[in-house]
Coordinates of C-alpha atoms in Angstrom, one line a residue:
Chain A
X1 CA -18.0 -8.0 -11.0
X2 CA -15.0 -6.1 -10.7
X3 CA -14.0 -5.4 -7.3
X4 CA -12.1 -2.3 -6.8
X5 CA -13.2 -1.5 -2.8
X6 CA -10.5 -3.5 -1.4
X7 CA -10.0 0.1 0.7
X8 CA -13.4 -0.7 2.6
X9 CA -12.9 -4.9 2.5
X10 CA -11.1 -6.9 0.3
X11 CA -13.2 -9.5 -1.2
X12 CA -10.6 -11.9 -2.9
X13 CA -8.4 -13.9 0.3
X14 CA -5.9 -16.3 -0.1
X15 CA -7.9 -19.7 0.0
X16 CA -5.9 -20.9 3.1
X17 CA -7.9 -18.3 5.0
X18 CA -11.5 -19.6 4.6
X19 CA -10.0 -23.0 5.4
X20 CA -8.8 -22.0 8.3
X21 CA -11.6 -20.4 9.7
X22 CA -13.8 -23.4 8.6
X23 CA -11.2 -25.5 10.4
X24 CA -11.3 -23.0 13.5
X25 CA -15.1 -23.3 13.7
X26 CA -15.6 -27.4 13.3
X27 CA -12.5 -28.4 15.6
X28 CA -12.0 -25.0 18.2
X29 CA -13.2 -24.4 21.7
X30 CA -12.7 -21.2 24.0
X31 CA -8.8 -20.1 24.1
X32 CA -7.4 -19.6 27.4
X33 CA -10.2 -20.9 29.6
X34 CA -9.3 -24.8 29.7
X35 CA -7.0 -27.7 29.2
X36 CA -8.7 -29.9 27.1
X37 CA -7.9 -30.4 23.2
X38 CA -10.1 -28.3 21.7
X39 CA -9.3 -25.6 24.0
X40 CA -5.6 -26.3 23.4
X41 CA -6.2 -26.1 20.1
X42 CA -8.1 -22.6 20.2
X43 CA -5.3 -21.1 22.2
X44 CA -2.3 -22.4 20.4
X45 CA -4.0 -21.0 17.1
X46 CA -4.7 -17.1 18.8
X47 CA -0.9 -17.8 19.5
X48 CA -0.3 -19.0 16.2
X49 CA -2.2 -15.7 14.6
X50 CA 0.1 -13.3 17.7
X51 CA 3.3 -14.6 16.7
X52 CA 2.4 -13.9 12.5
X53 CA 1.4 -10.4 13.4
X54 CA 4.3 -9.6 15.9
X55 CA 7.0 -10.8 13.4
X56 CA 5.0 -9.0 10.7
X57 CA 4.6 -5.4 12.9
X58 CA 8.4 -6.1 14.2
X59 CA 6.9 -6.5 18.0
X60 CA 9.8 -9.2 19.9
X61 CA 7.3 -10.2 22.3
X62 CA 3.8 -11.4 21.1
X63 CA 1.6 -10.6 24.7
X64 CA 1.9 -7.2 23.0
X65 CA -0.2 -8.0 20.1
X66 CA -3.7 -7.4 21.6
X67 CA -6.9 -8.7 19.3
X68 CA -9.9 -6.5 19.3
X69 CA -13.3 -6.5 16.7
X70 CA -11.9 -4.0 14.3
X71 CA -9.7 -1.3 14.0
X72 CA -11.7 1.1 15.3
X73 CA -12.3 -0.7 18.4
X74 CA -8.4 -1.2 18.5
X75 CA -8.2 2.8 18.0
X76 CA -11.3 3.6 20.9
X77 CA -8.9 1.3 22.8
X78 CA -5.7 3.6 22.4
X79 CA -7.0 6.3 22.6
X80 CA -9.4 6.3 25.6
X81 CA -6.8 4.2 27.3
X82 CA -4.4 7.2 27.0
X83 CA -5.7 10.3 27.0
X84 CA -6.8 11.8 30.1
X85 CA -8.9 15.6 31.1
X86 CA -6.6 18.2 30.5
X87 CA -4.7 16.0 28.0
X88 CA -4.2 18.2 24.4
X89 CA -4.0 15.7 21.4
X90 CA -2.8 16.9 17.7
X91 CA -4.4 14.8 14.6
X92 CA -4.8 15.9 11.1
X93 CA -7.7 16.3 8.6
X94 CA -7.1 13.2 7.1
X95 CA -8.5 11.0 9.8
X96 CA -11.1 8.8 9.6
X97 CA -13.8 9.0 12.3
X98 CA -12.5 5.9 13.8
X99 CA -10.3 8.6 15.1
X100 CA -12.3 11.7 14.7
X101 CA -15.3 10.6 16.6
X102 CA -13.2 9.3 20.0
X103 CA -11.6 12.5 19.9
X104 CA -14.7 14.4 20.1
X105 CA -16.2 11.7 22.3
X106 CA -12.9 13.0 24.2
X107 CA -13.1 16.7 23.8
X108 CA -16.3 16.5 25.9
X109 CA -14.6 15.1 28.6
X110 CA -12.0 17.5 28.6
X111 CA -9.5 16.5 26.5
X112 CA -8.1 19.3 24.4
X113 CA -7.8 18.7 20.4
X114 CA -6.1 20.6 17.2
X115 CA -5.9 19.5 13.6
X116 CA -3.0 20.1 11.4
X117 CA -4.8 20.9 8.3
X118 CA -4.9 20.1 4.6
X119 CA -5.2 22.2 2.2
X120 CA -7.4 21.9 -1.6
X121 CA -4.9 19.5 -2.8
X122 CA -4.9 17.4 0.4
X123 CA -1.6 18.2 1.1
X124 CA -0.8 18.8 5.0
X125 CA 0.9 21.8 6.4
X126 CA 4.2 20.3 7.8
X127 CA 5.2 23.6 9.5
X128 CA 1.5 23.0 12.0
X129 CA 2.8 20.2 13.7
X130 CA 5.4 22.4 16.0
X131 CA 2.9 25.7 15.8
X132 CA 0.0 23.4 17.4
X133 CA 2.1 21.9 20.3
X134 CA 1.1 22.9 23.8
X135 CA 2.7 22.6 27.0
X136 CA 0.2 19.5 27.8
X137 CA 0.7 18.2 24.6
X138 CA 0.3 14.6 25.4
X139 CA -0.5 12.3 22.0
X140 CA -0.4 12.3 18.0
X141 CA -2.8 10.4 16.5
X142 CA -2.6 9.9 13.1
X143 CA -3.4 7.5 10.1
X144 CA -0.8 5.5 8.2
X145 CA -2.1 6.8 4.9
X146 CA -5.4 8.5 4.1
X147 CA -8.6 6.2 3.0
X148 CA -9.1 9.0 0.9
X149 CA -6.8 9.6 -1.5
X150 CA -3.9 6.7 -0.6
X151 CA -1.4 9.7 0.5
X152 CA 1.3 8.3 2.6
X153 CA 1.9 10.1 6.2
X154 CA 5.6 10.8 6.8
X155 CA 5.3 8.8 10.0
X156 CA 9.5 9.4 10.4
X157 CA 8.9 12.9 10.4
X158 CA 6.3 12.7 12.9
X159 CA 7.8 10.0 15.3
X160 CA 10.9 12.7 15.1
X161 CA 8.4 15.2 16.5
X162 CA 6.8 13.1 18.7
X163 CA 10.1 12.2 20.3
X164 CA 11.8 15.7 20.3
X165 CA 8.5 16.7 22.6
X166 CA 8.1 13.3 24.4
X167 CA 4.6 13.0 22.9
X168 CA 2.7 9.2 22.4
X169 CA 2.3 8.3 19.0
X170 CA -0.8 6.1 18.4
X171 CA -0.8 5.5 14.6
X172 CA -4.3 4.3 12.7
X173 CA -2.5 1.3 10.2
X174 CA -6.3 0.8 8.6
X175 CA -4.7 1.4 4.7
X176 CA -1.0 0.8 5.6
X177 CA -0.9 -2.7 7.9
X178 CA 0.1 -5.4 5.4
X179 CA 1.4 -2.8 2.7
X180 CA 3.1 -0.4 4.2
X181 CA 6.8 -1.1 6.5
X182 CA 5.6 -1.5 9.8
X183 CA 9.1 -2.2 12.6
X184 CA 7.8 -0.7 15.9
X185 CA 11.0 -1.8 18.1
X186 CA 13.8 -1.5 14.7
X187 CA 12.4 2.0 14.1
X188 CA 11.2 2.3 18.3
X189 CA 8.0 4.3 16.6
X190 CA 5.1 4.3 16.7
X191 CA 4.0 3.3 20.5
X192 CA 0.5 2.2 19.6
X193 CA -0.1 0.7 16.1
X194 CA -4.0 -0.5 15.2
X195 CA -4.1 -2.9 12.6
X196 CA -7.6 -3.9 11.0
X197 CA -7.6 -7.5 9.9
X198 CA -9.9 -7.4 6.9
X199 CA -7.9 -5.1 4.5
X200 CA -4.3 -5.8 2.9
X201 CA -4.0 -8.5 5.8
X202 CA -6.4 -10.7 3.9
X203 CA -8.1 -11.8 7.3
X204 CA -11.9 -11.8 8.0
X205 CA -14.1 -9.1 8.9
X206 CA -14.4 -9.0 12.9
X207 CA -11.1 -9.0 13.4
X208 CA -7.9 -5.8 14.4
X209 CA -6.2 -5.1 17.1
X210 CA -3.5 -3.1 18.5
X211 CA 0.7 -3.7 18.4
X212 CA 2.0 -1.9 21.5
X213 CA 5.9 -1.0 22.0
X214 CA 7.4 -2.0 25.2
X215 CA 6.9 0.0 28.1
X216 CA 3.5 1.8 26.7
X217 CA 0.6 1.9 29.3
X218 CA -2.9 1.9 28.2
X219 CA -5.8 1.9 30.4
X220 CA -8.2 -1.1 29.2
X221 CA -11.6 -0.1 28.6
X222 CA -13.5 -3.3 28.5
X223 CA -13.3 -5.1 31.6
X224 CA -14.5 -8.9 32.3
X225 CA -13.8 -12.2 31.9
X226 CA -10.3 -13.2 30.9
X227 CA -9.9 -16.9 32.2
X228 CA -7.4 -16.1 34.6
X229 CA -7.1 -14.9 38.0
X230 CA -10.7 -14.9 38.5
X231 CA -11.1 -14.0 42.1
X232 CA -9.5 -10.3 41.0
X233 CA -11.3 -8.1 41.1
X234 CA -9.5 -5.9 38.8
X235 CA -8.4 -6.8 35.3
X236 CA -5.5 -8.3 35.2
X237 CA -2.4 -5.8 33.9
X238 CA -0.7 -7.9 31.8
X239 CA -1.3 -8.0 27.7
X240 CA -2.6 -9.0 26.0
X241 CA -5.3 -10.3 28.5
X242 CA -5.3 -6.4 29.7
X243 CA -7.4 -5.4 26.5
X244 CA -8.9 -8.5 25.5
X245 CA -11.6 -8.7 27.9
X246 CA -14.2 -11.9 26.6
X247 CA -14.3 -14.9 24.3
X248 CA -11.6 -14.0 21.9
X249 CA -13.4 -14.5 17.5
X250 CA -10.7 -17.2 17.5
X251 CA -12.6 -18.7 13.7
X252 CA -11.9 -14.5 12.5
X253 CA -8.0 -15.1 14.3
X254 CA -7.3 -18.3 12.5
X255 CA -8.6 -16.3 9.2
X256 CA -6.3 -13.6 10.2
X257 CA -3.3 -15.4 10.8
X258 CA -3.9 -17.6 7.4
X259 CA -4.0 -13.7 5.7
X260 CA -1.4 -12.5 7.7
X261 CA 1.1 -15.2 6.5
X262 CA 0.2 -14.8 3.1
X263 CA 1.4 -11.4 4.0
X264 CA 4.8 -12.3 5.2
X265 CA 5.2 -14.8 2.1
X266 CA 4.8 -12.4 -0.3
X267 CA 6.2 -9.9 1.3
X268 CA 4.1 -6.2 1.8
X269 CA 6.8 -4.4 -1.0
X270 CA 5.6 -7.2 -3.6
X271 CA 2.1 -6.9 -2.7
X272 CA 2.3 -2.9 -2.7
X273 CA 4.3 -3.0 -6.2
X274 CA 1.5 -5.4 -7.7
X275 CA -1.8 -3.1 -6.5
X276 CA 0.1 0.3 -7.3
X277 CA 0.9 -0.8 -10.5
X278 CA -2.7 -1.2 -11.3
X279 CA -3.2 2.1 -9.7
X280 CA -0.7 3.6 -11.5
X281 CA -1.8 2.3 -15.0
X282 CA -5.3 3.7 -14.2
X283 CA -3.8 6.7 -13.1
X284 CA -2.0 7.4 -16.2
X285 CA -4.4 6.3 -18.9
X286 CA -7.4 8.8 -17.3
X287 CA -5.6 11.7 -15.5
X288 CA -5.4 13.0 -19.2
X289 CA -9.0 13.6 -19.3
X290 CA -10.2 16.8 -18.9
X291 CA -13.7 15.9 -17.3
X292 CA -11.6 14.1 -14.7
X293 CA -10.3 15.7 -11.3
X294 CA -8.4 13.4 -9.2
X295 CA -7.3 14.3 -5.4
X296 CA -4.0 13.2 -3.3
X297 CA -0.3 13.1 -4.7
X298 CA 1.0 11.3 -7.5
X299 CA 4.3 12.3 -8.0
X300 CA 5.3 9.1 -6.2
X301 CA 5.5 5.7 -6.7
X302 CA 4.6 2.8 -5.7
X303 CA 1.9 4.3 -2.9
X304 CA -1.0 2.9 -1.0
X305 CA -3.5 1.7 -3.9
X306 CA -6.5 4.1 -3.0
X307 CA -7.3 6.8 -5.5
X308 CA -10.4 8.7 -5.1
X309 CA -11.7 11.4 -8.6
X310 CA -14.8 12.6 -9.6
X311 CA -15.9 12.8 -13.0
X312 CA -16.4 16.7 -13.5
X313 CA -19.6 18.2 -11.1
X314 CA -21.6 14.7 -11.0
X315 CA -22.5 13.5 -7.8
X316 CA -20.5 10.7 -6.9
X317 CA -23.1 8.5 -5.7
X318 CA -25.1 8.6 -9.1
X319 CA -21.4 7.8 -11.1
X320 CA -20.5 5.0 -8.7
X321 CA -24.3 3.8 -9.2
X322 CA -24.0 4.0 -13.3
X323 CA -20.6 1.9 -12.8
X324 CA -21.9 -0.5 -10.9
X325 CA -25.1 -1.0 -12.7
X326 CA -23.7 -0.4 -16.6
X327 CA -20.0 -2.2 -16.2
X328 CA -19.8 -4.5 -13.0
X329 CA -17.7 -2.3 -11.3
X330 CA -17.6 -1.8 -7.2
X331 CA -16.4 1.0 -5.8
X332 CA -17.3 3.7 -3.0
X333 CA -18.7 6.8 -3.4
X334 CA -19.5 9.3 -1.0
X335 CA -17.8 11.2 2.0
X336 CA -15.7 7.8 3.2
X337 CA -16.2 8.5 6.8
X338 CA -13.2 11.6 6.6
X339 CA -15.1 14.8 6.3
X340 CA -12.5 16.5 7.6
X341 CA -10.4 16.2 4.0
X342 CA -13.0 16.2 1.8
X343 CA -13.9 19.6 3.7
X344 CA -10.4 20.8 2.4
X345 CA -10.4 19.4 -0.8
X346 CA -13.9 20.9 -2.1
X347 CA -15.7 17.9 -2.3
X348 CA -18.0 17.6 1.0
X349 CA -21.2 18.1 -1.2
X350 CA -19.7 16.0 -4.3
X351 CA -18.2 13.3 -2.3
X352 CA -15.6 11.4 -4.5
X353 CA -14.8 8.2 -6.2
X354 CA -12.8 6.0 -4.6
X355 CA -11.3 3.4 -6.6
X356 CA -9.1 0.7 -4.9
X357 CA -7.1 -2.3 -5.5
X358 CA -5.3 -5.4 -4.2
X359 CA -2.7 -7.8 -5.3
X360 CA -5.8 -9.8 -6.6
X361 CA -6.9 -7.4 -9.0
X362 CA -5.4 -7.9 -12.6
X363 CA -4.0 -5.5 -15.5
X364 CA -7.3 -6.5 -17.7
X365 CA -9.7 -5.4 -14.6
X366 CA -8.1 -2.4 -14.8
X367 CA -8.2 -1.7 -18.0
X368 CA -12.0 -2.4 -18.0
X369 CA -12.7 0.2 -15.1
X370 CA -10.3 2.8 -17.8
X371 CA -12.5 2.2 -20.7
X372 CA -15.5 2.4 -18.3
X373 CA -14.5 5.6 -16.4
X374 CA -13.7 6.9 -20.0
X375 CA -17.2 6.1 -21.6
X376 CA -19.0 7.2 -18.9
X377 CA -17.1 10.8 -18.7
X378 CA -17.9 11.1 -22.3
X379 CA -22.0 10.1 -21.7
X380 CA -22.0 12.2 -18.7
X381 CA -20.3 15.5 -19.8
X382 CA -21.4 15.4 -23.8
X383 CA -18.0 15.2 -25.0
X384 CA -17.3 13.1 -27.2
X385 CA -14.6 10.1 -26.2
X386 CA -12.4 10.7 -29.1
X387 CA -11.6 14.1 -27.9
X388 CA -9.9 12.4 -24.9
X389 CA -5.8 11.9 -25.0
X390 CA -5.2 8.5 -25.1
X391 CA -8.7 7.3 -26.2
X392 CA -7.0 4.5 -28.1
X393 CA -4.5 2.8 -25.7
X394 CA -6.7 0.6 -23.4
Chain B
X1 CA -25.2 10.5 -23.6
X2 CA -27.0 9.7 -19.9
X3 CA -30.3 11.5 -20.0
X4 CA -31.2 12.1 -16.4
X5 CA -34.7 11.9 -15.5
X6 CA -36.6 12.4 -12.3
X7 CA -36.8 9.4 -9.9
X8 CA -38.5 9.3 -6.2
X9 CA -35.8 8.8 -3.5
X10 CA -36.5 7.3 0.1
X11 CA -34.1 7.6 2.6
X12 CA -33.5 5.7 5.9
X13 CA -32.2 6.8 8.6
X14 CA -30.6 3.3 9.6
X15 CA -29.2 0.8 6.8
X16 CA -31.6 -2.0 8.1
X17 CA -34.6 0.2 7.0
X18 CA -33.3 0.3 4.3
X19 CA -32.4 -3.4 3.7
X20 CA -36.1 -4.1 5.1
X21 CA -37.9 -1.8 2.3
X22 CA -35.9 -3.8 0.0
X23 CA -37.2 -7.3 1.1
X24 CA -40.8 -6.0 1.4
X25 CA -40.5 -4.7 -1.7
X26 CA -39.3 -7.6 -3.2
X27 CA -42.2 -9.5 -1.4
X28 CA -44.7 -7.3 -2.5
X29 CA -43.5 -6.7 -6.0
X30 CA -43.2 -3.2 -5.6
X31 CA -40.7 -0.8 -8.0
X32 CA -37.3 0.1 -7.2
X33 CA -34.0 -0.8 -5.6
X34 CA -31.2 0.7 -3.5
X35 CA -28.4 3.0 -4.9
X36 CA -25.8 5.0 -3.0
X37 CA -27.0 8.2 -1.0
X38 CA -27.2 11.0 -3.0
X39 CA -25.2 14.0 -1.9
X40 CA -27.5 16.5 -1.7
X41 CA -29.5 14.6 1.0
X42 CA -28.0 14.0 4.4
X43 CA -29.6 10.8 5.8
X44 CA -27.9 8.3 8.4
X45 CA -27.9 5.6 6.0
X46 CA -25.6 5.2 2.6
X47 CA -28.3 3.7 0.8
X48 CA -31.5 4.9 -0.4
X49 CA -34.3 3.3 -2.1
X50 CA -34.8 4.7 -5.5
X51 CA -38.3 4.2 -7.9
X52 CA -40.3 5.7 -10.6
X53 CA -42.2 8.8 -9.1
X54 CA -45.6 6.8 -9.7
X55 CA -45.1 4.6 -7.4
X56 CA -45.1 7.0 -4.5
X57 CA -48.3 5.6 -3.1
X58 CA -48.2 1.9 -3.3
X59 CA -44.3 2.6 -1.6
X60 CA -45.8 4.8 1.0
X61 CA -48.7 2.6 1.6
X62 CA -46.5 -0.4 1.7
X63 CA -43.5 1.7 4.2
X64 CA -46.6 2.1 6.5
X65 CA -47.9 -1.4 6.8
X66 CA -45.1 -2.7 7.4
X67 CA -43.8 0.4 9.5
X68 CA -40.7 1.3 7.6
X69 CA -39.0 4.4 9.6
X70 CA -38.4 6.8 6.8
X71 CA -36.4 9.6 7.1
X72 CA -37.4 11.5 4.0
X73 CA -39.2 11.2 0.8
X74 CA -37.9 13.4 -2.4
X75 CA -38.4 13.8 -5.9
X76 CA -34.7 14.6 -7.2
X77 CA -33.8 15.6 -11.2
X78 CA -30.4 13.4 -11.6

């Protein structure tokens, strides 16, 4: 098989993460609740896994590094533990519902919402941001870089407008943390970032959580058992304990910390050069095509390694299907959980193909899913491949 | 080129329907397997099970046995 939904999971990890998490689950108790070595051990490694993800999200102190299931929990967190009734929020349409559904979860409670939209080509209207801003104007929430199409957010333009109007930025890091420069106290934005740990940080499903700059309240919204100070009846206030109500998934934190130093050895620049490069030569052999329509911008480079097409009217789902059963190839298909942009790009009845790598894809995998993409396109439409630029040069 | 034909689609309205019609199936012997949604059907799962259009009955007949929740049944040209 050739993976290329490392947007949704990535499949190949460093090996030093499954040993870990073996190593986690044979020799680990409860972190936080006792004394003993193997609860030693399990808290020292959840500190272990804080410190790797504070250094890597440029957070100084690592209580603010608070684990949750998955990035959307992380994100459910944020945002419920922020936004109260009368509250106005502005997102964009290239949110995934891990934002979009708490915010309508949200709306019915009273919380006010606006959109700054795309338009056919994905691209957002810059000039919304400042048109959309209310008097109780409270948040931006925001992704890092759409799941969609790989297009980068310019987060610096939004912090800028998130600070001239003294506005909360939570930012949604699902395609960006472990790729993408994250420095929440050098750059002091954004005041919430929610990492997911099974993505480009190489950790195990189960695992996300939330980097939080100093000084940033959020409400928790699980309550319970934290270990300490159990004769309050409140929730402690302190983070990370604050949000981490329960038994920590200290086997998925080992994994994640394992990931998240791979991370930091490689560096996210190398690892982003390595997957857009791939992206890049898939990009450039197929946009050629005429049978091909791809959506985002590519006028940059290197850029989050997520590229979504669609081979001329076909239903995505049936092209995905033939590339999967014909060539080995894995990829999503579908609506991606973002209606919202595939509204504005045209394609809510199509869906799209979504094609993306990691630094463990190679230059002949890619060249496979060209010469695939390319054969099907030519079986699909009638046209024959020859009649393709570039036909020759995979 | 890719001939399209007509296949019998079943959609679930939860992905463990779905992933239960594919072990009965599997039990049973029964045609088919699971490809992505297509899009002109809205269901609340990704997957659907697809299978020849004869094998409507001994599907049905199998779904209700072994109370499958189905959330539609279509005959789709792709």
């Amino acid at each position: 098989m050739i993976y290329l939904d490392n947007a949704a999971t990535t499949l190949a990890k460093p090996d030093s993460v499954a040993r870990a998490m073996t190593a986690a689950l044979t020799g680990q108790g409860s972190s936080g609740r006792s004394a003993h070595p193997a609860a030693l051990a399990a808290s020292r490694s959840v500190f272990r896994t804080r410190v790797t993800l504070a250094a890597l999200l440029g957070v100084s102190d690592p209580a603010r590094i608070c684990f949750s299931a998955n990035i959307t929990e992380a994100l459910n967190l944020a945002l419920n533990g922020s936004l109260q009734p009368g509250a106005h929020v502005i997102s964009t349409d290239w949110e995934h519902n891990s934002v979009l559904r708490p915010l309508y979860r949200l709306r019915e409670q009273g919380v006010a919402l606006d959109f700054v939209p795309a338009d056919l080509r994905g691209r957002l209207d810059a000039s919304a941001w400042e048109r959309l801003l209310r008097p109780e104007t409270r948040a931006v929430v925001c992704t890092q870089a759409s799941n969609v199409t790989g297009d980068q957010m310019d987060l610096a333009a939004v912090a800028a407008f998130c600070h001239r109007h003294g506005l909360r930025l939570i930012v949604d890091g699902a395609q960006g943390a472990g790729l993408l420069p994250v420095d929440l106290e050098g750059q002091g934005w954004p005041d919430i970032y929610c990492f997911t740990g099974h993505k480009a940080l190489y950790g195990p499903q189960g695992t996300g959580g939330l980097a939080i700059q100093k000084g940033v309240d959020i409400k928790p919204w699980n309550v319970g058992g934290s270990g300490v100070d159990s004769f309050n009846e409140q929730q402690p206030q302190d983070y990370p304990v604050r949000l981490e109500a329960g038994t920590l998934n200290g086997p998925g934190l080992a994994g994640l910390a394992a990931g998240a130093r791979y991370v930091t050895e490689q560096t996210p620049a190398r690892l982003l050069g390595q997957a857009s490069a791939l992206a890049q030569l898939f990009y450039r052999q197929l946009s050629p095509v005429p049978a091909l329509r791809f959506y985002g911008d590519f006028s940059c480079w290197p850029r989050v390694p997520v590229l979504a097409m669609n081979i001329a009217g076909f239903d995505s789902g049936l092209v995905a299907d033939l590339l999967a059963d014909r060539y080995g190839i894995a990829i999503r298909s579908g609506i991606h959980c973002a209606p919202r942009l595939h509204r504005a790009l045209g394609t809510a009845s199509q869906g799209a193909l979504r094609f993306s790598w990691s630094s463990f894809n190679t230059e002949e995998e890619t060249r496979q899913a060209v010469r695939a993409v390319r054969e099907l396109a030519a079986d699909l439409t009638g046209q024959p491949a020859g009649g393709f630029p570039g036909s020759g040069g995979v | 080129m890719y001939q399209p034909t007509v296949h019998l689609i079943i959609a679930f309205g939860q992905t463990t329907a779905a992933l239960k019609m594919e072990t009965c199936c599997q039990h049973e012997g029964l045609p088919g397997r699971l490809i992505p949604l297509p899009q002109q059907i809205r269901a609340g799962c990704g997957l659907v099970w697809a299978a020849a259009p004869e094998a409507e009955n001994s599907l049905t007949e199998m779904m209700e046995r072994q109370q499958i929740a189905v959330q539609g049944i279509y005959t789709l040209y792709f």
